[in-house]
mmCIF file of C-alpha atoms and ligand atoms in Angstrom:
data_model
loop_
_atom_site.group_PDB
_atom_site.id
_atom_site.type_symbol
_atom_site.label_atom_id
_atom_site.label_comp_id
_atom_site.label_asym_id
_atom_site.label_seq_id
_atom_site.Cartn_x
_atom_site.Cartn_y
_atom_site.Cartn_z
ATOM 1 C CA MET V 1 96.965 121.543 168.611
ATOM 2 C CA ALA V 2 95.791 117.708 169.021
ATOM 3 C CA GLU V 3 97.328 115.292 171.190
ATOM 4 C CA GLU V 4 97.581 111.750 169.981
ATOM 5 C CA THR V 5 98.723 108.876 172.706
ATOM 6 C CA ILE V 6 101.450 106.923 171.333
ATOM 7 C CA PHE V 7 102.265 103.362 172.760
ATOM 8 C CA VAL V 8 105.844 102.771 171.861
ATOM 9 C CA GLU V 9 105.199 99.492 170.301
ATOM 10 C CA GLY V 10 108.025 98.639 167.707
ATOM 11 C CA SER V 11 111.644 100.075 168.639
ATOM 12 C CA PRO V 12 111.907 103.424 167.584
ATOM 13 C CA CYS V 13 115.445 105.030 167.699
ATOM 14 C CA VAL V 14 114.477 108.117 169.684
ATOM 15 C CA VAL V 15 111.936 109.246 171.541
ATOM 16 C CA LEU V 16 111.367 112.528 173.538
ATOM 17 C CA ASP V 17 108.964 112.391 176.473
ATOM 18 C CA ALA V 18 107.756 115.900 177.346
ATOM 19 C CA VAL V 19 111.297 117.162 177.323
ATOM 20 C CA GLY V 20 111.904 120.949 178.012
ATOM 21 C CA LYS V 21 115.088 123.039 178.594
ATOM 22 C CA ARG V 22 115.683 126.264 180.319
ATOM 23 C CA PHE V 23 118.779 127.987 181.061
ATOM 24 C CA THR V 24 119.321 130.764 184.093
ATOM 25 C CA VAL V 25 121.315 133.334 182.641
ATOM 26 C CA ARG V 26 122.767 136.827 183.994
ATOM 27 C CA SER V 27 121.108 139.865 182.350
ATOM 28 C CA SER V 28 122.721 143.407 182.431
ATOM 29 C CA GLU V 29 119.401 145.045 181.919
ATOM 30 C CA GLN V 30 119.000 147.902 184.270
ATOM 31 C CA SER V 31 116.530 147.422 186.777
ATOM 32 C CA GLY V 32 115.110 149.344 189.879
ATOM 33 C CA TRP V 33 116.703 152.799 190.435
ATOM 34 C CA VAL V 34 118.727 154.581 187.613
ATOM 35 C CA SER V 35 121.306 157.167 188.790
ATOM 36 C CA ARG V 36 120.928 160.386 187.022
ATOM 37 C CA ASN V 37 124.570 160.943 186.931
ATOM 38 C CA PRO V 38 125.915 159.609 183.466
ATOM 39 C CA LEU V 39 128.918 158.466 184.971
ATOM 40 C CA LYS V 40 127.426 156.596 187.829
ATOM 41 C CA ARG V 41 125.246 154.761 185.327
ATOM 42 C CA MET V 42 128.240 153.562 183.209
ATOM 43 C CA ALA V 43 130.117 152.664 186.259
ATOM 44 C CA ARG V 44 126.937 150.293 187.471
ATOM 45 C CA ARG V 45 126.835 149.187 183.699
ATOM 46 C CA ILE V 46 130.593 147.942 183.908
ATOM 47 C CA VAL V 47 130.410 146.890 187.131
ATOM 48 C CA GLY V 48 127.028 145.193 186.632
ATOM 49 C CA ARG V 49 126.013 145.354 190.147
ATOM 50 C CA GLN V 50 122.263 145.354 188.826
ATOM 51 C CA ALA V 51 122.621 141.842 187.204
ATOM 52 C CA ARG V 52 120.051 139.544 187.682
ATOM 53 C CA ALA V 53 119.435 136.331 186.964
ATOM 54 C CA VAL V 54 116.683 135.295 184.050
ATOM 55 C CA THR V 55 115.427 132.193 182.444
ATOM 56 C CA VAL V 56 115.612 131.337 179.252
ATOM 57 C CA GLN V 57 113.420 128.867 177.788
ATOM 58 C CA ALA V 58 115.224 127.051 175.243
ATOM 59 C CA LEU V 59 112.834 124.416 174.586
ATOM 60 C CA ASN V 60 109.275 123.851 175.602
ATOM 61 C CA LEU V 61 107.568 120.619 176.514
ATOM 62 C CA THR V 62 108.249 118.628 173.322
ATOM 63 C CA SER V 63 107.324 114.797 172.915
ATOM 64 C CA LEU V 64 108.730 113.135 169.459
ATOM 65 C CA VAL V 65 108.955 109.595 168.624
ATOM 66 C CA VAL V 66 111.447 108.938 165.876
ATOM 67 C CA GLU V 67 111.376 105.601 164.118
ATOM 68 C CA ARG V 68 114.241 103.712 162.398
ATOM 69 C CA GLY V 69 114.913 104.765 158.719
ATOM 70 C CA GLU V 70 113.751 108.494 159.305
ATOM 71 C CA SER V 71 115.666 111.656 158.291
ATOM 72 C CA ILE V 72 114.641 114.452 160.652
ATOM 73 C CA GLY V 73 115.401 118.054 159.281
ATOM 74 C CA ILE V 74 115.042 120.800 161.965
ATOM 75 C CA ILE V 75 114.556 124.123 161.042
ATOM 76 C CA GLY V 76 113.708 127.496 162.730
ATOM 77 C CA ARG V 77 114.716 130.994 163.258
ATOM 78 C CA ASN V 78 118.097 131.836 165.091
ATOM 79 C CA GLY V 79 117.638 130.908 168.651
ATOM 80 C CA SER V 80 114.619 128.872 168.171
ATOM 81 C CA GLY V 81 115.888 125.720 170.210
ATOM 82 C CA LYS V 82 117.504 123.715 167.339
ATOM 83 C CA SER V 83 120.750 123.216 168.471
ATOM 84 C CA THR V 84 119.674 122.937 172.044
ATOM 85 C CA MET V 85 117.398 120.042 170.810
ATOM 86 C CA MET V 86 120.497 118.336 168.973
ATOM 87 C CA LYS V 87 122.245 118.605 172.328
ATOM 88 C CA LEU V 88 119.515 117.121 174.441
ATOM 89 C CA ILE V 89 119.204 113.766 171.985
ATOM 90 C CA CYS V 90 123.119 113.333 172.265
ATOM 91 C CA GLY V 91 123.240 113.766 175.966
ATOM 92 C CA GLN V 92 125.447 116.883 175.790
ATOM 93 C CA GLN V 93 122.932 118.505 177.723
ATOM 94 C CA LYS V 94 120.440 117.503 180.266
ATOM 95 C CA PRO V 95 116.666 118.200 180.135
ATOM 96 C CA SER V 96 114.947 120.474 182.988
ATOM 97 C CA ALA V 97 111.894 118.511 182.321
ATOM 98 C CA GLY V 98 111.173 115.337 180.682
ATOM 99 C CA ALA V 99 113.329 112.332 179.232
ATOM 100 C CA VAL V 100 115.113 111.575 175.995
ATOM 101 C CA TYR V 101 115.558 107.882 175.196
ATOM 102 C CA ALA V 102 117.436 106.415 172.390
ATOM 103 C CA SER V 103 118.325 102.672 171.124
ATOM 104 C CA SER V 104 122.031 103.587 170.883
ATOM 105 C CA THR V 105 124.246 105.806 171.852
ATOM 106 C CA PRO V 106 123.657 109.158 169.529
ATOM 107 C CA ILE V 107 126.925 110.491 167.747
ATOM 108 C CA MET V 108 126.899 114.366 167.051
ATOM 109 C CA LEU V 109 129.059 115.113 163.907
ATOM 110 C CA GLY V 110 131.700 117.338 165.045
ATOM 111 C CA VAL V 111 134.471 116.029 166.973
ATOM 112 C CA ASN V 112 135.876 119.295 167.193
ATOM 113 C CA ALA V 113 136.912 119.284 170.502
ATOM 114 C CA ALA V 114 138.740 115.915 169.785
ATOM 115 C CA LEU V 115 140.566 117.046 166.813
ATOM 116 C CA VAL V 116 143.720 119.066 167.022
ATOM 117 C CA PRO V 117 144.257 121.814 164.368
ATOM 118 C CA GLU V 118 148.454 121.648 164.111
ATOM 119 C CA LEU V 119 148.127 117.803 163.408
ATOM 120 C CA SER V 120 147.520 116.597 160.063
ATOM 121 C CA GLY V 121 144.164 115.049 158.755
ATOM 122 C CA ASP V 122 145.294 111.739 159.021
ATOM 123 C CA GLN V 123 146.487 112.184 162.570
ATOM 124 C CA ASN V 124 143.071 113.638 163.128
ATOM 125 C CA ILE V 125 141.345 110.857 161.643
ATOM 126 C CA VAL V 126 143.225 108.395 164.307
ATOM 127 C CA LEU V 127 142.353 110.953 167.210
ATOM 128 C CA GLY V 128 138.858 111.517 166.442
ATOM 129 C CA CYS V 129 138.204 107.989 165.701
ATOM 130 C CA LEU V 130 139.740 107.079 169.053
ATOM 131 C CA ALA V 131 137.690 109.653 170.733
ATOM 132 C CA MET V 132 134.635 108.139 169.454
ATOM 133 C CA GLY V 133 135.486 104.786 171.178
ATOM 134 C CA LEU V 134 136.771 102.776 168.020
ATOM 135 C CA GLU V 135 139.606 99.954 168.785
ATOM 136 C CA ARG V 136 143.257 100.644 167.167
ATOM 137 C CA ALA V 137 142.332 97.870 164.617
ATOM 138 C CA ALA V 138 138.867 99.436 163.586
ATOM 139 C CA ILE V 139 140.462 102.449 162.677
ATOM 140 C CA GLU V 140 142.866 100.946 160.604
ATOM 141 C CA ALA V 141 140.332 99.156 158.727
ATOM 142 C CA LYS V 142 138.390 101.819 158.215
ATOM 143 C CA PHE V 143 140.994 104.553 157.811
ATOM 144 C CA SER V 144 141.034 104.363 153.738
ATOM 145 C CA GLU V 145 137.088 104.614 153.453
ATOM 146 C CA ILE V 146 137.164 107.606 155.842
ATOM 147 C CA VAL V 147 139.931 109.398 153.669
ATOM 148 C CA GLU V 148 138.003 108.432 150.439
ATOM 149 C CA LEU V 149 134.089 109.673 152.208
ATOM 150 C CA SER V 150 136.262 113.057 152.864
ATOM 151 C CA GLY V 151 137.404 113.415 149.745
ATOM 152 C CA LEU V 152 141.002 114.980 151.053
ATOM 153 C CA GLU V 153 143.102 112.559 149.493
ATOM 154 C CA LYS V 154 145.401 115.150 148.584
ATOM 155 C CA SER V 155 145.589 117.383 151.652
ATOM 156 C CA ILE V 156 144.921 114.438 154.171
ATOM 157 C CA HIS V 157 148.671 114.481 155.373
ATOM 158 C CA LEU V 158 148.752 118.516 155.697
ATOM 159 C CA PRO V 159 148.091 120.101 159.086
ATOM 160 C CA MET V 160 144.293 120.700 159.418
ATOM 161 C CA LYS V 161 144.726 124.232 160.684
ATOM 162 C CA GLY V 162 145.262 125.030 156.791
ATOM 163 C CA TYR V 163 141.741 123.467 155.835
ATOM 164 C CA SER V 164 139.189 125.395 154.646
ATOM 165 C CA SER V 165 135.665 125.169 156.860
ATOM 166 C CA GLY V 166 134.207 123.146 154.436
ATOM 167 C CA MET V 167 137.419 120.523 154.292
ATOM 168 C CA SER V 168 137.337 120.418 158.142
ATOM 169 C CA SER V 169 133.392 119.827 157.660
ATOM 170 C CA ARG V 170 134.353 116.692 155.260
ATOM 171 C CA LEU V 171 136.858 115.301 157.459
ATOM 172 C CA ARG V 172 134.406 115.616 160.835
ATOM 173 C CA PHE V 173 131.499 114.364 158.867
ATOM 174 C CA ALA V 174 133.841 111.240 157.469
ATOM 175 C CA ILE V 175 135.173 110.427 161.061
ATOM 176 C CA ALA V 176 131.504 110.445 162.746
ATOM 177 C CA ALA V 177 130.009 108.324 159.901
ATOM 178 C CA ALA V 178 132.877 106.022 160.192
ATOM 179 C CA VAL V 179 131.371 104.572 163.352
ATOM 180 C CA GLU V 180 128.436 103.899 161.603
ATOM 181 C CA PRO V 181 126.181 105.273 164.417
ATOM 182 C CA GLU V 182 122.470 103.828 164.741
ATOM 183 C CA ILE V 183 121.588 107.697 165.513
ATOM 184 C CA LEU V 184 123.466 110.373 163.768
ATOM 185 C CA LEU V 185 122.987 114.290 164.759
ATOM 186 C CA VAL V 186 124.498 116.519 162.029
ATOM 187 C CA ASP V 187 124.130 120.311 163.275
ATOM 188 C CA GLU V 188 124.838 122.724 160.554
ATOM 189 C CA ALA V 189 128.244 120.814 159.300
ATOM 190 C CA LEU V 190 126.553 120.353 155.872
ATOM 191 C CA ASN V 191 126.378 124.100 155.162
ATOM 192 C CA THR V 192 130.084 124.494 154.215
ATOM 193 C CA GLY V 193 130.084 121.833 152.021
ATOM 194 C CA ASP V 194 130.180 121.573 148.040
ATOM 195 C CA ALA V 195 128.329 120.006 146.228
ATOM 196 C CA GLN V 196 129.976 116.812 145.661
ATOM 197 C CA PHE V 197 130.569 117.024 149.662
ATOM 198 C CA LEU V 198 126.436 117.099 149.723
ATOM 199 C CA ASP V 199 126.194 113.876 147.142
ATOM 200 C CA ARG V 200 128.328 112.033 149.553
ATOM 201 C CA SER V 201 126.893 112.750 152.678
ATOM 202 C CA ARG V 202 123.453 112.113 151.318
ATOM 203 C CA MET V 203 124.373 108.792 150.299
ATOM 204 C CA LYS V 204 126.301 107.926 153.623
ATOM 205 C CA MET V 205 123.210 109.059 155.310
ATOM 206 C CA ASP V 206 121.058 106.826 153.227
ATOM 207 C CA GLU V 207 123.078 103.948 154.005
ATOM 208 C CA LEU V 208 122.711 104.656 157.858
ATOM 209 C CA ARG V 209 118.940 104.971 157.326
ATOM 210 C CA ALA V 210 118.936 101.961 155.335
ATOM 211 C CA ASN V 211 120.711 100.138 158.008
ATOM 212 C CA ALA V 212 117.782 101.019 160.527
ATOM 213 C CA GLY V 213 119.286 103.784 161.702
ATOM 214 C CA CYS V 214 117.878 107.726 161.946
ATOM 215 C CA VAL V 215 119.388 110.678 161.106
ATOM 216 C CA PHE V 216 118.928 114.408 162.589
ATOM 217 C CA ILE V 217 119.695 117.682 160.213
ATOM 218 C CA VAL V 218 120.000 121.077 161.629
ATOM 219 C CA SER V 219 120.229 123.611 158.579
ATOM 220 C CA HIS V 220 119.182 127.113 157.607
ATOM 221 C CA SER V 221 119.663 125.604 154.132
ATOM 222 C CA LEU V 222 116.063 124.611 153.255
ATOM 223 C CA GLU V 223 117.296 122.847 149.955
ATOM 224 C CA THR V 224 119.316 120.926 152.066
ATOM 225 C CA ILE V 225 116.722 120.053 154.357
ATOM 226 C CA VAL V 226 114.057 119.056 151.949
ATOM 227 C CA ASP V 227 116.814 117.078 149.940
ATOM 228 C CA MET V 228 117.837 115.212 152.614
ATOM 229 C CA SER V 229 114.804 114.600 155.172
ATOM 230 C CA THR V 230 111.890 112.463 155.072
ATOM 231 C CA ARG V 231 110.454 114.589 157.720
ATOM 232 C CA VAL V 232 110.951 118.056 158.879
ATOM 233 C CA LEU V 233 110.197 119.832 162.424
ATOM 234 C CA TRP V 234 109.748 123.340 162.510
ATOM 235 C CA LEU V 235 110.749 125.170 165.764
ATOM 236 C CA ASP V 236 110.027 128.815 166.928
ATOM 237 C CA TYR V 237 110.736 130.118 170.263
ATOM 238 C CA GLY V 238 111.608 126.686 171.457
ATOM 239 C CA ASP V 239 107.965 125.575 170.474
ATOM 240 C CA LEU V 240 107.541 122.624 168.037
ATOM 241 C CA VAL V 241 105.286 124.470 165.231
ATOM 242 C CA MET V 242 105.038 122.018 162.625
ATOM 243 C CA ASP V 243 106.052 118.026 161.968
ATOM 244 C CA GLY V 244 105.849 116.719 158.741
ATOM 245 C CA ASP V 245 106.230 116.423 155.234
ATOM 246 C CA PRO V 246 109.512 118.311 154.002
ATOM 247 C CA GLN V 247 108.102 120.015 151.206
ATOM 248 C CA GLU V 248 104.717 121.097 153.277
ATOM 249 C CA VAL V 249 106.843 122.164 156.444
ATOM 250 C CA THR V 250 109.463 124.092 154.675
ATOM 251 C CA ALA V 251 106.866 125.915 152.392
ATOM 252 C CA ALA V 252 105.115 127.214 155.354
ATOM 253 C CA TYR V 253 108.249 128.435 157.116
ATOM 254 C CA ARG V 254 109.151 130.181 153.999
ATOM 255 C CA GLN V 255 105.788 131.780 153.915
ATOM 256 C CA PHE V 256 106.217 132.703 157.418
ATOM 257 C CA THR V 257 110.027 134.093 157.147
ATOM 258 C CA ALA V 258 108.576 135.813 153.748
ATOM 259 C CA HIS V 259 105.870 137.676 155.709
ATOM 260 C CA LEU V 260 108.569 138.665 158.557
ATOM 261 C CA SER V 261 111.147 139.999 156.238
ATOM 262 C CA LYS V 262 108.406 142.640 154.898
ATOM 263 C CA GLY V 263 107.708 143.501 158.526
ATOM 264 C CA ASN V 264 104.003 141.542 158.236
ATOM 265 C CA ASN V 265 104.164 140.292 161.353
ATOM 266 C CA VAL V 266 100.652 139.816 162.317
ATOM 267 C CA SER V 267 100.280 137.767 159.055
ATOM 268 C CA ALA V 268 103.420 135.715 159.811
ATOM 269 C CA GLN V 269 101.936 134.941 163.151
ATOM 270 C CA LYS V 270 98.980 133.974 161.703
ATOM 271 C CA ILE V 271 100.743 131.197 159.352
ATOM 272 C CA LYS V 272 102.417 129.907 162.605
ATOM 273 C CA ASP V 273 98.980 129.873 164.505
ATOM 274 C CA ARG V 274 97.608 127.970 161.807
ATOM 275 C CA ALA V 275 100.548 125.329 161.546
ATOM 276 C CA ARG V 276 100.607 125.192 165.326
ATOM 277 C CA GLU V 277 96.813 124.209 165.238
ATOM 278 C CA GLN V 278 97.210 121.298 163.010
ATOM 279 C CA LEU V 279 100.213 119.944 165.028
ATOM 280 C CA VAL V 280 99.472 116.582 166.416
ATOM 281 C CA THR V 281 101.600 116.105 169.257
ATOM 282 C CA ALA V 282 102.694 112.923 170.568
ATOM 283 C CA GLN V 283 101.534 111.969 174.234
ATOM 284 C CA LEU V 284 103.773 109.006 175.347
ATOM 285 C CA MET V 285 101.796 106.817 178.081
ATOM 286 C CA PRO V 286 103.477 103.982 180.351
ATOM 287 C CA ARG V 287 102.387 100.686 179.029
ATOM 288 C CA VAL V 288 99.799 98.832 181.390
ATOM 289 C CA THR V 289 101.853 96.085 181.914
ATOM 290 C CA GLY V 290 104.603 98.483 183.175
ATOM 291 C CA ARG V 291 107.087 97.626 180.137
ATOM 292 C CA ARG V 292 107.907 101.378 179.439
ATOM 293 C CA LYS V 293 109.568 101.997 176.342
ATOM 294 C CA GLU V 294 111.444 98.552 176.791
ATOM 295 C CA GLY V 295 115.221 98.318 175.230
ATOM 296 C CA PHE V 296 115.848 102.208 175.513
ATOM 297 C CA THR V 297 118.543 103.814 177.419
ATOM 298 C CA SER V 298 118.023 107.227 178.875
HETATM 299 N N1 LIG A 1 124.228 127.458 177.162
HETATM 300 C C1 LIG A 1 123.087 128.132 177.149
HETATM 301 N N2 LIG A 1 123.336 129.148 178.124
HETATM 302 C C2 LIG A 1 122.113 130.264 178.052
HETATM 303 N N3 LIG A 1 121.425 130.337 177.055
HETATM 304 C C3 LIG A 1 121.214 129.609 175.881
HETATM 305 C C4 LIG A 1 122.419 128.392 175.946
HETATM 306 N N4 LIG A 1 122.130 127.298 174.921
HETATM 307 C C5 LIG A 1 120.977 128.263 174.214
HETATM 308 N N5 LIG A 1 120.384 129.077 174.969
HETATM 309 C C6 LIG A 1 119.295 130.000 174.563
HETATM 310 O O1 LIG A 1 118.685 129.145 174.140
HETATM 311 C C7 LIG A 1 117.966 129.464 172.979
HETATM 312 C C8 LIG A 1 117.855 128.428 171.804
HETATM 313 O O2 LIG A 1 119.235 128.302 171.539
HETATM 314 P P1 LIG A 1 119.529 127.446 170.263
HETATM 315 O O3 LIG A 1 120.984 127.225 170.197
HETATM 316 O O4 LIG A 1 119.318 126.148 170.480
HETATM 317 O O5 LIG A 1 118.900 128.094 169.138
HETATM 318 P P2 LIG A 1 119.289 127.783 167.358
HETATM 319 O O6 LIG A 1 117.794 127.348 166.888
HETATM 320 O O7 LIG A 1 120.043 126.461 167.494
HETATM 321 O O8 LIG A 1 119.787 128.903 166.727
HETATM 322 P P3 LIG A 1 120.825 129.339 165.500
HETATM 323 O O9 LIG A 1 119.943 129.125 164.421
HETATM 324 O O10 LIG A 1 121.282 130.310 165.683
HETATM 325 O O11 LIG A 1 122.166 128.315 165.786
HETATM 326 C C9 LIG A 1 118.426 130.975 172.898
HETATM 327 O O12 LIG A 1 117.657 132.128 173.305
HETATM 328 C C10 LIG A 1 119.892 130.630 173.451
HETATM 329 O O13 LIG A 1 120.157 131.897 173.547
#
């Protein structure tokens, strides 16, 4: 793994400066003395007296510079740190180490918390837009565009609780895209969409990128990732394994998972090691003038 010193010269959208995230959780794994009496063992398990704190390293120290116009696909096995990276970028979680810098407030697709299943689609559009800080007048102006992007013209007056998961995703995507964020994060929402929705989302994301924004997409669908990304990150056990061309990174990841599913763990590990050896990690340094990452908010 090589390191490269990067002076943040232009105006990138997002910079991760040696960012790491760990969680401390209670583990119910038995430790120390274990009673021979099965009843006592069961009781201890239920009562959880032996629960102890363990640390989960969700993201190991990672540095990254994301330029305007980039669409970053993030891939990796379950629990590899993809959602954690997204939450750190959008500020939902604080890093345990390092710092995240963004040129404007990143918007995570999924205004789930703000949406109310009992309300209709149109009422939820107003609610979701208000939650994302849009003024009433701006919501009025964008309303038809949001309905059109969602493709839910026929169901927009029906309660959202009757929507399929794909329909809910379409609505959430359309609401999030309405604020025209400079930095948009899309975590799995695209997986439930049909082909038409994927086309519309791609066009909307292209538009955001063309306006000098950037997009982050997490998906287990490698087709979606290749289709929608200009650069792909492969994460595994919280480590950045590969960072580069979508075709190359997904091909290596496909090979890796194919070996794993055949039980060839050693050869899978070799593929991962080879990829990591070629990884050039960003090493961020403060400028000598002291004007560190000017124009960024952390
Ligand atoms: N709030 C939390 N508390 C404790 N551990 C967490 C928390 N969030 C994530 N983790 C742990 O961090 C690791 C990375 O989780 P993360 O959700 O980022 O993975 P992921 O790559 O998005 O997985 P998936 O593909 O299954 O969605 C996992 O081991 C997970 O158990």
